[in-house]
mmCIF file of C-alpha atoms in Angstrom:
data_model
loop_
_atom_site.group_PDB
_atom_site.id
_atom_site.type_symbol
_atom_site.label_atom_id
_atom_site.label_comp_id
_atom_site.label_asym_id
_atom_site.label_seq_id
_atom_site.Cartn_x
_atom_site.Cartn_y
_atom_site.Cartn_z
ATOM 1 C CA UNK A 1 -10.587 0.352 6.971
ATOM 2 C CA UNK A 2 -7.243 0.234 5.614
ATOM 3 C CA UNK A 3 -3.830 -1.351 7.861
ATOM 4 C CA UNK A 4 -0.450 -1.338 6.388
ATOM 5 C CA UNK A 5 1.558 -3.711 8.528
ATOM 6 C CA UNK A 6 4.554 -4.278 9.550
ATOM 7 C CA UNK A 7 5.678 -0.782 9.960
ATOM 8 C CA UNK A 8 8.401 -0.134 10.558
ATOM 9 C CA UNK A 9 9.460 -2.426 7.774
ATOM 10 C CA UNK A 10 12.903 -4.566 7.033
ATOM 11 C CA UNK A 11 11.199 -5.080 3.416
ATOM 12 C CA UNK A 12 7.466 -7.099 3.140
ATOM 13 C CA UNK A 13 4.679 -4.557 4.006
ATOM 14 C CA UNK A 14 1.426 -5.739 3.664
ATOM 15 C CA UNK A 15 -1.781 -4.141 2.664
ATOM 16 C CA UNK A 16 -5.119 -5.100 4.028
ATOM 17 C CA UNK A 17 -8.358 -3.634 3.721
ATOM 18 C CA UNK A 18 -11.379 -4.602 5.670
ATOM 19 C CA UNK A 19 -15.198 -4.132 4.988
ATOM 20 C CA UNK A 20 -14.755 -1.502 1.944
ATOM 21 C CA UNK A 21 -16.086 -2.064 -1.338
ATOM 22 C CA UNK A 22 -13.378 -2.085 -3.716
ATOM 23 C CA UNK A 23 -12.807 -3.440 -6.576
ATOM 24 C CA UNK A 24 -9.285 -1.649 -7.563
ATOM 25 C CA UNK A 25 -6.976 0.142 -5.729
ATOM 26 C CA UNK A 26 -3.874 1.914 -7.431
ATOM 27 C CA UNK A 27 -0.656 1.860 -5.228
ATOM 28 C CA UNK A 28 1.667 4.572 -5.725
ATOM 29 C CA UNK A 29 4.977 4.761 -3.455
ATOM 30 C CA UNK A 30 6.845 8.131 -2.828
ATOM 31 C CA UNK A 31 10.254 8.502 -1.597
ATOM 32 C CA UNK A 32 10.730 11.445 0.663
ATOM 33 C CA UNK A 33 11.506 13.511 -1.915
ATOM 34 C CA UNK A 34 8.306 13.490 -3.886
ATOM 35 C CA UNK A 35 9.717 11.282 -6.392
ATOM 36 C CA UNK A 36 7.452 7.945 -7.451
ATOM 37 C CA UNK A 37 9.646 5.071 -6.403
ATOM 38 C CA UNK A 38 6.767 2.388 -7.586
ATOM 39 C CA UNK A 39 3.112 2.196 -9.036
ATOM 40 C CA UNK A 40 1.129 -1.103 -9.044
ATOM 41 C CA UNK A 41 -2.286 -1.962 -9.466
ATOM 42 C CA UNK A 42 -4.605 -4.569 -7.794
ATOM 43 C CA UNK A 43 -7.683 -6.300 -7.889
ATOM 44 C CA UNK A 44 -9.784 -7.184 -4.954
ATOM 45 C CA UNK A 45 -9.916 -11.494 -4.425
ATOM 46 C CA UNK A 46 -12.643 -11.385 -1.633
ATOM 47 C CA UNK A 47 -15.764 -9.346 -1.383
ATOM 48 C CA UNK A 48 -15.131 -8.614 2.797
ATOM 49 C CA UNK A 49 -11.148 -8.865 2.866
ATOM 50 C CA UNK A 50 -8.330 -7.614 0.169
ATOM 51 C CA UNK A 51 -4.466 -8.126 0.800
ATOM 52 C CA UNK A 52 -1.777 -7.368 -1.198
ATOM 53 C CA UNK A 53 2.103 -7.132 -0.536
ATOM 54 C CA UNK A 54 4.777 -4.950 -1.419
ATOM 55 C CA UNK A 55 8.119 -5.607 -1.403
ATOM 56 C CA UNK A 56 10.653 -2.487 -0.186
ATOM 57 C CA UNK A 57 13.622 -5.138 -0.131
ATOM 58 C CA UNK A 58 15.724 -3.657 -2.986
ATOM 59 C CA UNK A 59 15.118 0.153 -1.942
ATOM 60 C CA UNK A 60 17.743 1.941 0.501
ATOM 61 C CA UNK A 61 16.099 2.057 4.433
ATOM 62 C CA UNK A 62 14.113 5.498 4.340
ATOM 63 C CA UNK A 63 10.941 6.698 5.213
ATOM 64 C CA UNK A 64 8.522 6.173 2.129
ATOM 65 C CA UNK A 65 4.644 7.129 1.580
ATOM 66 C CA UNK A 66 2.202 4.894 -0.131
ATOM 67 C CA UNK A 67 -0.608 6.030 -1.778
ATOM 68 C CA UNK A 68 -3.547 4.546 -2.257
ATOM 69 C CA UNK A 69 -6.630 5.371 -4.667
ATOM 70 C CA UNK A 70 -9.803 3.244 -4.953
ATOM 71 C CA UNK A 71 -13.318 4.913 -4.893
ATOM 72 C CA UNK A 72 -13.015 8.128 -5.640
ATOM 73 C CA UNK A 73 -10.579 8.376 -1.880
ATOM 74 C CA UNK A 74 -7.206 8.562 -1.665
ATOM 75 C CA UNK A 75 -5.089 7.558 1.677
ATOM 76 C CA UNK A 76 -1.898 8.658 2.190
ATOM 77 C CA UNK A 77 0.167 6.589 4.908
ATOM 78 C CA UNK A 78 3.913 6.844 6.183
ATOM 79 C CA UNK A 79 5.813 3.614 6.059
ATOM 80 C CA UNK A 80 9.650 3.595 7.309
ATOM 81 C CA UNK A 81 12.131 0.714 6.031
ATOM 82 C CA UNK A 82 15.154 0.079 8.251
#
């Protein structure tokens, strides 16, 4: 599964997945109007575990969606910053 942690946020959200074979993930952030605020791309470390941080510190407190692509799925999960 994927958990995206702390949320809500003051600025460090972290990533995790558990027990899913990936071996990239694409991570695309929306603002809440629509409009790509970010786009990174990863690579897994561990075979079981994968954790990656993003940093909302220099973007305004908002609610923001991260996508995230690996395997032919895409997740789409709300993340607020205050």
């Amino acid at each position: 599964g994927v958990n995206i942690f702390p949320n809500p946020s003051t600025g460090q959200v972290f990533i995790r997945t558990e027990n899913e074979d990936i071996d990239q993930i694409e991570i695309e952030l929306y603002n809440q109007s629509g409009q790509r605020v970010s786009e990174l791309s990863y690579f897994k470390y561990t075979k079981e575990k994968y954790m990656m941080e993003l940093d909302l510190q220099s973007l305004p407190n908002s609610i923001y969606f991260i996508k995230l692509a690996y395997r032919n799925k895409t997740i789409v999960s709300k993340v607020i910053k205050i």
